[in-house]
PDB file of C-alpha atoms in Angstrom:
ATOM      1  CA  GLY X   4       2.472  12.488  23.498  1.00  0.00           C
ATOM      2  CA  ASP X   5      -0.322  13.824  21.349  1.00  0.00           C
ATOM      3  CA  SER X   6      -0.138  13.365  17.605  1.00  0.00           C
ATOM      4  CA  VAL X   7      -2.300  13.849  14.518  1.00  0.00           C
ATOM      5  CA  THR X   8      -1.915  12.028  11.210  1.00  0.00           C
ATOM      6  CA  GLN X   9      -3.577  13.248   8.023  1.00  0.00           C
ATOM      7  CA  MET X  10      -3.835  11.527   4.698  1.00  0.00           C
ATOM      8  CA  GLU X  11      -1.030  12.284   2.298  1.00  0.00           C
ATOM      9  CA  GLY X  12      -1.699  14.915  -0.311  1.00  0.00           C
ATOM     10  CA  PRO X  13      -1.984  16.744  -2.495  1.00  0.00           C
ATOM     11  CA  VAL X  14      -5.583  15.972  -3.423  1.00  0.00           C
ATOM     12  CA  THR X  15      -6.859  17.086  -6.824  1.00  0.00           C
ATOM     13  CA  LEU X  16     -10.572  16.937  -7.632  1.00  0.00           C
ATOM     14  CA  SER X  17     -12.996  18.192 -10.229  1.00  0.00           C
ATOM     15  CA  GLU X  18     -15.727  20.595  -9.195  1.00  0.00           C
ATOM     16  CA  GLU X  19     -18.762  18.856  -7.610  1.00  0.00           C
ATOM     17  CA  ALA X  20     -16.737  15.763  -6.658  1.00  0.00           C
ATOM     18  CA  PHE X  21     -16.979  14.187  -3.192  1.00  0.00           C
ATOM     19  CA  LEU X  22     -14.169  14.984  -0.780  1.00  0.00           C
ATOM     20  CA  THR X  23     -12.752  12.944   2.082  1.00  0.00           C
ATOM     21  CA  ILE X  24      -9.609  13.881   3.974  1.00  0.00           C
ATOM     22  CA  ASN X  25      -8.686  11.301   6.584  1.00  0.00           C
ATOM     23  CA  CYS X  26      -7.465  12.270  10.030  1.00  0.00           C
ATOM     24  CA  THR X  27      -6.541  10.016  12.943  1.00  0.00           C
ATOM     25  CA  TYR X  28      -5.149  11.014  16.307  1.00  0.00           C
ATOM     26  CA  THR X  29      -3.385   9.793  19.426  1.00  0.00           C
ATOM     27  CA  ALA X  30      -4.064  11.594  22.682  1.00  0.00           C
ATOM     28  CA  THR X  31      -4.469  11.113  26.405  1.00  0.00           C
ATOM     29  CA  GLY X  32      -7.532  12.372  28.174  1.00  0.00           C
ATOM     30  CA  TYR X  33     -10.467  13.814  26.265  1.00  0.00           C
ATOM     31  CA  PRO X  34      -9.284  15.877  23.320  1.00  0.00           C
ATOM     32  CA  SER X  35     -11.268  18.385  21.339  1.00  0.00           C
ATOM     33  CA  LEU X  36     -10.836  18.040  17.583  1.00  0.00           C
ATOM     34  CA  PHE X  37     -10.652  20.722  14.897  1.00  0.00           C
ATOM     35  CA  TRP X  38     -10.313  21.283  11.197  1.00  0.00           C
ATOM     36  CA  TYR X  39      -8.608  24.496  10.143  1.00  0.00           C
ATOM     37  CA  VAL X  40      -8.357  25.817   6.592  1.00  0.00           C
ATOM     38  CA  GLN X  41      -5.652  28.034   5.105  1.00  0.00           C
ATOM     39  CA  TYR X  42      -6.489  29.842   1.873  1.00  0.00           C
ATOM     40  CA  PRO X  43      -3.591  31.033  -0.288  1.00  0.00           C
ATOM     41  CA  GLY X  44      -1.686  33.897   1.331  1.00  0.00           C
ATOM     42  CA  GLU X  45      -3.732  33.829   4.523  1.00  0.00           C
ATOM     43  CA  GLY X  46      -3.522  32.575   8.076  1.00  0.00           C
ATOM     44  CA  LEU X  47      -5.532  29.660   9.454  1.00  0.00           C
ATOM     45  CA  GLN X  48      -9.275  29.858   9.995  1.00  0.00           C
ATOM     46  CA  LEU X  49     -11.347  27.470  12.049  1.00  0.00           C
ATOM     47  CA  LEU X  50     -13.544  25.395   9.733  1.00  0.00           C
ATOM     48  CA  LEU X  51     -15.314  23.179  12.269  1.00  0.00           C
ATOM     49  CA  LYS X  52     -14.838  21.504  15.623  1.00  0.00           C
ATOM     50  CA  ALA X  53     -16.127  18.738  17.893  1.00  0.00           C
ATOM     51  CA  THR X  54     -15.551  18.578  21.614  1.00  0.00           C
ATOM     52  CA  LYS X  55     -16.749  15.097  22.579  1.00  0.00           C
ATOM     53  CA  ALA X  56     -17.247  11.639  21.144  1.00  0.00           C
ATOM     54  CA  ASP X  57     -19.972  11.293  18.476  1.00  0.00           C
ATOM     55  CA  ASP X  58     -20.229  15.069  18.038  1.00  0.00           C
ATOM     56  CA  LYS X  59     -20.513  16.175  14.417  1.00  0.00           C
ATOM     57  CA  GLY X  60     -18.991  19.484  13.423  1.00  0.00           C
ATOM     58  CA  SER X  61     -20.239  21.185  10.267  1.00  0.00           C
ATOM     59  CA  ASN X  62     -19.680  24.418   8.376  1.00  0.00           C
ATOM     60  CA  LYS X  63     -19.871  25.582   4.738  1.00  0.00           C
ATOM     61  CA  GLY X  64     -20.973  22.111   3.604  1.00  0.00           C
ATOM     62  CA  PHE X  65     -18.052  20.392   5.335  1.00  0.00           C
ATOM     63  CA  GLU X  66     -18.658  17.792   8.051  1.00  0.00           C
ATOM     64  CA  ALA X  67     -16.574  15.694  10.432  1.00  0.00           C
ATOM     65  CA  THR X  68     -17.646  13.268  13.171  1.00  0.00           C
ATOM     66  CA  TYR X  69     -15.604  12.633  16.318  1.00  0.00           C
ATOM     67  CA  ARG X  70     -15.143   8.846  16.417  1.00  0.00           C
ATOM     68  CA  LYS X  71     -13.526   7.809  19.668  1.00  0.00           C
ATOM     69  CA  GLU X  72     -13.582   4.079  18.870  1.00  0.00           C
ATOM     70  CA  THR X  73     -11.477   4.606  15.737  1.00  0.00           C
ATOM     71  CA  THR X  74      -9.707   7.770  17.000  1.00  0.00           C
ATOM     72  CA  SER X  75     -10.660   9.524  13.787  1.00  0.00           C
ATOM     73  CA  PHE X  76     -12.085  12.845  12.619  1.00  0.00           C
ATOM     74  CA  HIS X  77     -12.368  12.592   8.835  1.00  0.00           C
ATOM     75  CA  LEU X  78     -13.370  15.680   6.855  1.00  0.00           C
ATOM     76  CA  GLU X  79     -16.046  15.275   4.157  1.00  0.00           C
ATOM     77  CA  LYS X  80     -17.876  17.446   1.660  1.00  0.00           C
ATOM     78  CA  GLY X  81     -20.443  16.204  -0.806  1.00  0.00           C
ATOM     79  CA  SER X  82     -19.705  18.614  -3.646  1.00  0.00           C
ATOM     80  CA  VAL X  83     -16.518  20.665  -3.714  1.00  0.00           C
ATOM     81  CA  GLN X  84     -16.094  24.017  -5.418  1.00  0.00           C
ATOM     82  CA  VAL X  85     -13.075  25.734  -6.932  1.00  0.00           C
ATOM     83  CA  SER X  86     -13.174  28.140  -3.985  1.00  0.00           C
ATOM     84  CA  ASP X  87     -12.493  25.224  -1.601  1.00  0.00           C
ATOM     85  CA  SER X  88      -8.933  24.984  -2.915  1.00  0.00           C
ATOM     86  CA  ALA X  89      -6.776  25.459   0.181  1.00  0.00           C
ATOM     87  CA  VAL X  90      -4.649  23.632   2.732  1.00  0.00           C
ATOM     88  CA  TYR X  91      -6.624  21.737   5.387  1.00  0.00           C
ATOM     89  CA  PHE X  92      -5.235  20.973   8.834  1.00  0.00           C
ATOM     90  CA  CYS X  93      -6.606  18.539  11.369  1.00  0.00           C
ATOM     91  CA  ALA X  94      -5.756  19.437  14.968  1.00  0.00           C
ATOM     92  CA  LEU X  95      -6.437  18.367  18.516  1.00  0.00           C
ATOM     93  CA  ARG X  96      -6.417  20.108  21.854  1.00  0.00           C
ATOM     94  CA  SER X  97      -6.179  18.026  24.997  1.00  0.00           C
ATOM     95  CA  ALA X  98      -6.204  18.776  28.696  1.00  0.00           C
ATOM     96  CA  ASN X  99      -3.430  18.062  31.131  1.00  0.00           C
ATOM     97  CA  ALA X 100      -3.973  15.768  34.115  1.00  0.00           C
ATOM     98  CA  GLY X 101      -5.439  18.570  36.168  1.00  0.00           C
ATOM     99  CA  GLY X 102      -8.231  19.102  33.667  1.00  0.00           C
ATOM    100  CA  THR X 103      -7.072  22.527  32.540  1.00  0.00           C
ATOM    101  CA  SER X 104      -5.696  23.509  29.217  1.00  0.00           C
ATOM    102  CA  TYR X 105      -3.729  26.382  27.898  1.00  0.00           C
ATOM    103  CA  GLY X 106      -5.317  25.812  24.536  1.00  0.00           C
ATOM    104  CA  LYS X 107      -2.296  24.264  22.857  1.00  0.00           C
ATOM    105  CA  LEU X 108      -3.073  22.678  19.515  1.00  0.00           C
ATOM    106  CA  THR X 109      -1.312  19.714  17.938  1.00  0.00           C
ATOM    107  CA  PHE X 110      -1.569  19.762  14.135  1.00  0.00           C
ATOM    108  CA  GLY X 111      -1.382  17.218  11.380  1.00  0.00           C
ATOM    109  CA  GLN X 112       0.908  17.860   8.443  1.00  0.00           C
ATOM    110  CA  GLY X 113      -1.771  19.490   6.284  1.00  0.00           C
ATOM    111  CA  THR X 114      -3.436  18.363   3.060  1.00  0.00           C
ATOM    112  CA  ILE X 115      -3.349  20.523  -0.046  1.00  0.00           C
ATOM    113  CA  LEU X 116      -6.643  20.433  -1.928  1.00  0.00           C
ATOM    114  CA  THR X 117      -6.914  21.682  -5.510  1.00  0.00           C
ATOM    115  CA  VAL X 118     -10.299  21.777  -7.206  1.00  0.00           C
ATOM    116  CA  HIS X 119     -10.462  22.209 -10.986  1.00  0.00           C
ATOM    117  CA  PRO X 120     -13.481  23.624 -12.860  1.00  0.00           C
TER     118      PRO X 120
ATOM    119  CA  ASP F  26     -14.163  40.452  14.971  1.00  0.00           C
ATOM    120  CA  VAL F  27     -11.095  39.090  16.671  1.00  0.00           C
ATOM    121  CA  LYS F  28      -7.954  40.377  15.127  1.00  0.00           C
ATOM    122  CA  VAL F  29      -4.483  38.941  15.455  1.00  0.00           C
ATOM    123  CA  THR F  30      -1.946  41.122  13.698  1.00  0.00           C
ATOM    124  CA  GLN F  31       1.610  40.194  12.868  1.00  0.00           C
ATOM    125  CA  SER F  32       3.929  43.104  12.232  1.00  0.00           C
ATOM    126  CA  SER F  33       5.406  41.879   8.948  1.00  0.00           C
ATOM    127  CA  ARG F  34       4.209  39.643   6.123  1.00  0.00           C
ATOM    128  CA  TYR F  35       7.682  39.126   4.689  1.00  0.00           C
ATOM    129  CA  LEU F  36      11.127  39.469   6.229  1.00  0.00           C
ATOM    130  CA  VAL F  37      14.603  38.806   4.892  1.00  0.00           C
ATOM    131  CA  LYS F  38      17.414  38.668   7.440  1.00  0.00           C
ATOM    132  CA  ARG F  39      21.066  37.696   7.437  1.00  0.00           C
ATOM    133  CA  THR F  40      22.563  34.769   9.313  1.00  0.00           C
ATOM    134  CA  GLY F  41      23.533  35.788  12.834  1.00  0.00           C
ATOM    135  CA  GLU F  42      21.121  38.712  13.083  1.00  0.00           C
ATOM    136  CA  LYS F  43      18.784  39.074  16.041  1.00  0.00           C
ATOM    137  CA  VAL F  44      15.231  38.995  14.720  1.00  0.00           C
ATOM    138  CA  PHE F  45      12.028  40.151  16.372  1.00  0.00           C
ATOM    139  CA  LEU F  46       8.589  38.989  15.231  1.00  0.00           C
ATOM    140  CA  GLU F  47       5.726  40.890  16.799  1.00  0.00           C
ATOM    141  CA  CYS F  48       2.139  39.810  17.343  1.00  0.00           C
ATOM    142  CA  VAL F  49      -0.750  41.833  18.740  1.00  0.00           C
ATOM    143  CA  GLN F  50      -4.298  40.702  19.503  1.00  0.00           C
ATOM    144  CA  ASP F  51      -7.239  42.928  20.326  1.00  0.00           C
ATOM    145  CA  MET F  52      -9.613  40.600  22.163  1.00  0.00           C
ATOM    146  CA  ASP F  53      -8.091  40.462  25.649  1.00  0.00           C
ATOM    147  CA  HIS F  54      -7.089  36.801  25.225  1.00  0.00           C
ATOM    148  CA  GLU F  55      -4.962  35.199  27.926  1.00  0.00           C
ATOM    149  CA  ASN F  56      -3.351  32.569  25.703  1.00  0.00           C
ATOM    150  CA  MET F  57      -0.930  33.405  22.916  1.00  0.00           C
ATOM    151  CA  PHE F  58       1.123  31.066  20.762  1.00  0.00           C
ATOM    152  CA  TRP F  59       3.911  31.020  18.209  1.00  0.00           C
ATOM    153  CA  TYR F  60       3.983  28.243  15.622  1.00  0.00           C
ATOM    154  CA  ARG F  61       6.178  27.637  12.627  1.00  0.00           C
ATOM    155  CA  GLN F  62       4.757  26.092   9.478  1.00  0.00           C
ATOM    156  CA  ASP F  63       6.867  23.985   7.140  1.00  0.00           C
ATOM    157  CA  PRO F  64       5.699  21.909   4.152  1.00  0.00           C
ATOM    158  CA  GLY F  65       4.969  18.332   5.123  1.00  0.00           C
ATOM    159  CA  LEU F  66       5.379  19.069   8.827  1.00  0.00           C
ATOM    160  CA  GLY F  67       2.245  21.073   9.521  1.00  0.00           C
ATOM    161  CA  LEU F  68       2.402  23.575  12.368  1.00  0.00           C
ATOM    162  CA  ARG F  69       4.745  23.038  15.263  1.00  0.00           C
ATOM    163  CA  LEU F  70       4.517  24.923  18.543  1.00  0.00           C
ATOM    164  CA  ILE F  71       7.562  26.999  19.455  1.00  0.00           C
ATOM    165  CA  TYR F  72       6.435  28.800  22.628  1.00  0.00           C
ATOM    166  CA  PHE F  73       3.228  29.824  24.276  1.00  0.00           C
ATOM    167  CA  SER F  74       2.129  32.162  27.035  1.00  0.00           C
ATOM    168  CA  TYR F  75      -0.964  31.924  29.220  1.00  0.00           C
ATOM    169  CA  ASP F  76      -0.542  35.251  31.015  1.00  0.00           C
ATOM    170  CA  VAL F  77       1.579  38.372  31.088  1.00  0.00           C
ATOM    171  CA  LYS F  78       5.242  37.551  31.766  1.00  0.00           C
ATOM    172  CA  MET F  79       4.458  33.819  31.698  1.00  0.00           C
ATOM    173  CA  LYS F  80       5.955  31.606  29.013  1.00  0.00           C
ATOM    174  CA  GLU F  81       6.207  27.904  28.339  1.00  0.00           C
ATOM    175  CA  LYS F  82       8.289  25.969  25.854  1.00  0.00           C
ATOM    176  CA  GLY F  83       6.522  24.210  23.068  1.00  0.00           C
ATOM    177  CA  ASP F  84       7.820  21.348  20.974  1.00  0.00           C
ATOM    178  CA  ILE F  85      10.669  23.149  19.180  1.00  0.00           C
ATOM    179  CA  PRO F  86      11.944  26.036  21.368  1.00  0.00           C
ATOM    180  CA  GLU F  87      15.637  25.722  20.517  1.00  0.00           C
ATOM    181  CA  GLY F  88      17.045  28.899  19.001  1.00  0.00           C
ATOM    182  CA  TYR F  89      14.036  30.987  20.000  1.00  0.00           C
ATOM    183  CA  SER F  90      12.890  33.042  22.950  1.00  0.00           C
ATOM    184  CA  VAL F  91       9.729  35.033  23.654  1.00  0.00           C
ATOM    185  CA  SER F  92       8.548  38.062  25.548  1.00  0.00           C
ATOM    186  CA  ARG F  93       5.104  38.926  26.903  1.00  0.00           C
ATOM    187  CA  GLU F  94       5.247  42.254  28.735  1.00  0.00           C
ATOM    188  CA  LYS F  95       1.665  43.230  27.916  1.00  0.00           C
ATOM    189  CA  LYS F  96      -1.386  41.059  27.582  1.00  0.00           C
ATOM    190  CA  GLU F  97      -2.038  42.000  23.975  1.00  0.00           C
ATOM    191  CA  ARG F  98       1.500  41.554  22.652  1.00  0.00           C
ATOM    192  CA  PHE F  99       3.631  38.445  22.235  1.00  0.00           C
ATOM    193  CA  SER F 100       7.052  38.676  20.639  1.00  0.00           C
ATOM    194  CA  LEU F 101       9.149  35.897  19.163  1.00  0.00           C
ATOM    195  CA  ILE F 102      12.899  36.443  19.183  1.00  0.00           C
ATOM    196  CA  LEU F 103      15.484  34.637  17.112  1.00  0.00           C
ATOM    197  CA  GLU F 104      18.653  35.291  19.088  1.00  0.00           C
ATOM    198  CA  SER F 105      20.993  34.523  16.184  1.00  0.00           C
ATOM    199  CA  ALA F 106      19.143  33.719  12.984  1.00  0.00           C
ATOM    200  CA  SER F 107      20.192  30.666  11.024  1.00  0.00           C
ATOM    201  CA  THR F 108      19.156  29.409   7.600  1.00  0.00           C
ATOM    202  CA  ASN F 109      17.229  26.489   9.109  1.00  0.00           C
ATOM    203  CA  GLN F 110      14.902  29.047  10.694  1.00  0.00           C
ATOM    204  CA  THR F 111      13.653  30.080   7.261  1.00  0.00           C
ATOM    205  CA  SER F 112       9.954  29.359   7.582  1.00  0.00           C
ATOM    206  CA  MET F 113       6.423  30.711   7.908  1.00  0.00           C
ATOM    207  CA  TYR F 114       5.702  31.891  11.450  1.00  0.00           C
ATOM    208  CA  LEU F 115       2.135  32.030  12.726  1.00  0.00           C
ATOM    209  CA  CYS F 116       0.901  33.714  15.863  1.00  0.00           C
ATOM    210  CA  ALA F 117      -2.379  32.722  17.516  1.00  0.00           C
ATOM    211  CA  SER F 118      -4.432  33.669  20.542  1.00  0.00           C
ATOM    212  CA  SER F 119      -7.350  32.212  22.484  1.00  0.00           C
ATOM    213  CA  LEU F 120      -9.433  32.892  25.542  1.00  0.00           C
ATOM    214  CA  ARG F 121      -8.829  30.778  28.615  1.00  0.00           C
ATOM    215  CA  MET F 122     -11.781  29.918  30.800  1.00  0.00           C
ATOM    216  CA  PHE F 123     -10.538  29.410  34.322  1.00  0.00           C
ATOM    217  CA  GLY F 124     -12.239  26.529  36.097  1.00  0.00           C
ATOM    218  CA  ARG F 125     -14.578  25.808  33.216  1.00  0.00           C
ATOM    219  CA  PRO F 126     -14.851  22.576  31.257  1.00  0.00           C
ATOM    220  CA  LEU F 127     -12.292  22.303  28.526  1.00  0.00           C
ATOM    221  CA  ARG F 128     -14.919  22.257  25.806  1.00  0.00           C
ATOM    222  CA  LEU F 129     -15.834  25.843  26.637  1.00  0.00           C
ATOM    223  CA  ASN F 130     -12.414  27.138  25.717  1.00  0.00           C
ATOM    224  CA  THR F 131     -12.659  29.236  22.620  1.00  0.00           C
ATOM    225  CA  GLU F 132     -11.069  28.475  19.307  1.00  0.00           C
ATOM    226  CA  ALA F 133      -7.624  29.787  18.468  1.00  0.00           C
ATOM    227  CA  PHE F 134      -7.462  32.800  16.143  1.00  0.00           C
ATOM    228  CA  PHE F 135      -4.483  33.121  13.850  1.00  0.00           C
ATOM    229  CA  GLY F 136      -2.590  35.995  12.329  1.00  0.00           C
ATOM    230  CA  GLN F 137      -1.731  36.215   8.637  1.00  0.00           C
ATOM    231  CA  GLY F 138       1.729  34.811   9.135  1.00  0.00           C
ATOM    232  CA  THR F 139       5.249  36.134   8.621  1.00  0.00           C
ATOM    233  CA  ARG F 140       7.371  34.499   5.964  1.00  0.00           C
ATOM    234  CA  LEU F 141      10.945  34.762   7.192  1.00  0.00           C
ATOM    235  CA  THR F 142      13.896  34.086   4.940  1.00  0.00           C
ATOM    236  CA  VAL F 143      17.365  33.877   6.491  1.00  0.00           C
ATOM    237  CA  VAL F 144      20.191  34.260   3.990  1.00  0.00           C
TER     238      VAL F 144
END
């Protein structure tokens, strides 16, 4: 079945440091890949997505590239801010054999990011 | 803006009680989902529904049931609450594009979550 593996956390960085959160996946078919973010006390929000190989998703200075050859979708940001402190989830959505999808998402375990001033 | 609203932010229930968690979305989405979130385990799918009165089991359906009588509302039911169901519960919805390529499906929108404690 589908699965997503994220790097172990928590991750603690100083402001303006470079961020990488690793994400690898196992899936059949042609999955779409997502990063969601959860700020303290809130639900999940979509951060970025990529729907096919070599696509790059980007938003708010975050980027991730869909690498089919390494089955990876690593999240990066060049200079983090205190306001980026949150839990980050990598997720995939794949189609069944008939090519349809009900939109089910499979999530990684989440990575807690804390950014200090 | 899409809004997914969960009826309670915090709930405390006793073991053996029947518990109802309600979720309402206002964007006419076909798909609705219930996940539970536990530290170190991420989000795990309990049940989902792709249409009114339709429901499908997710990865961890045991001890739960659902109801979808109206398109905008999806209820999660704990038939007899147990302490191992203490968790954060998240509802989500998304639009389903019939007959369209998968990549055109919209993102999933999440509610704020309900933190349930069973004592």
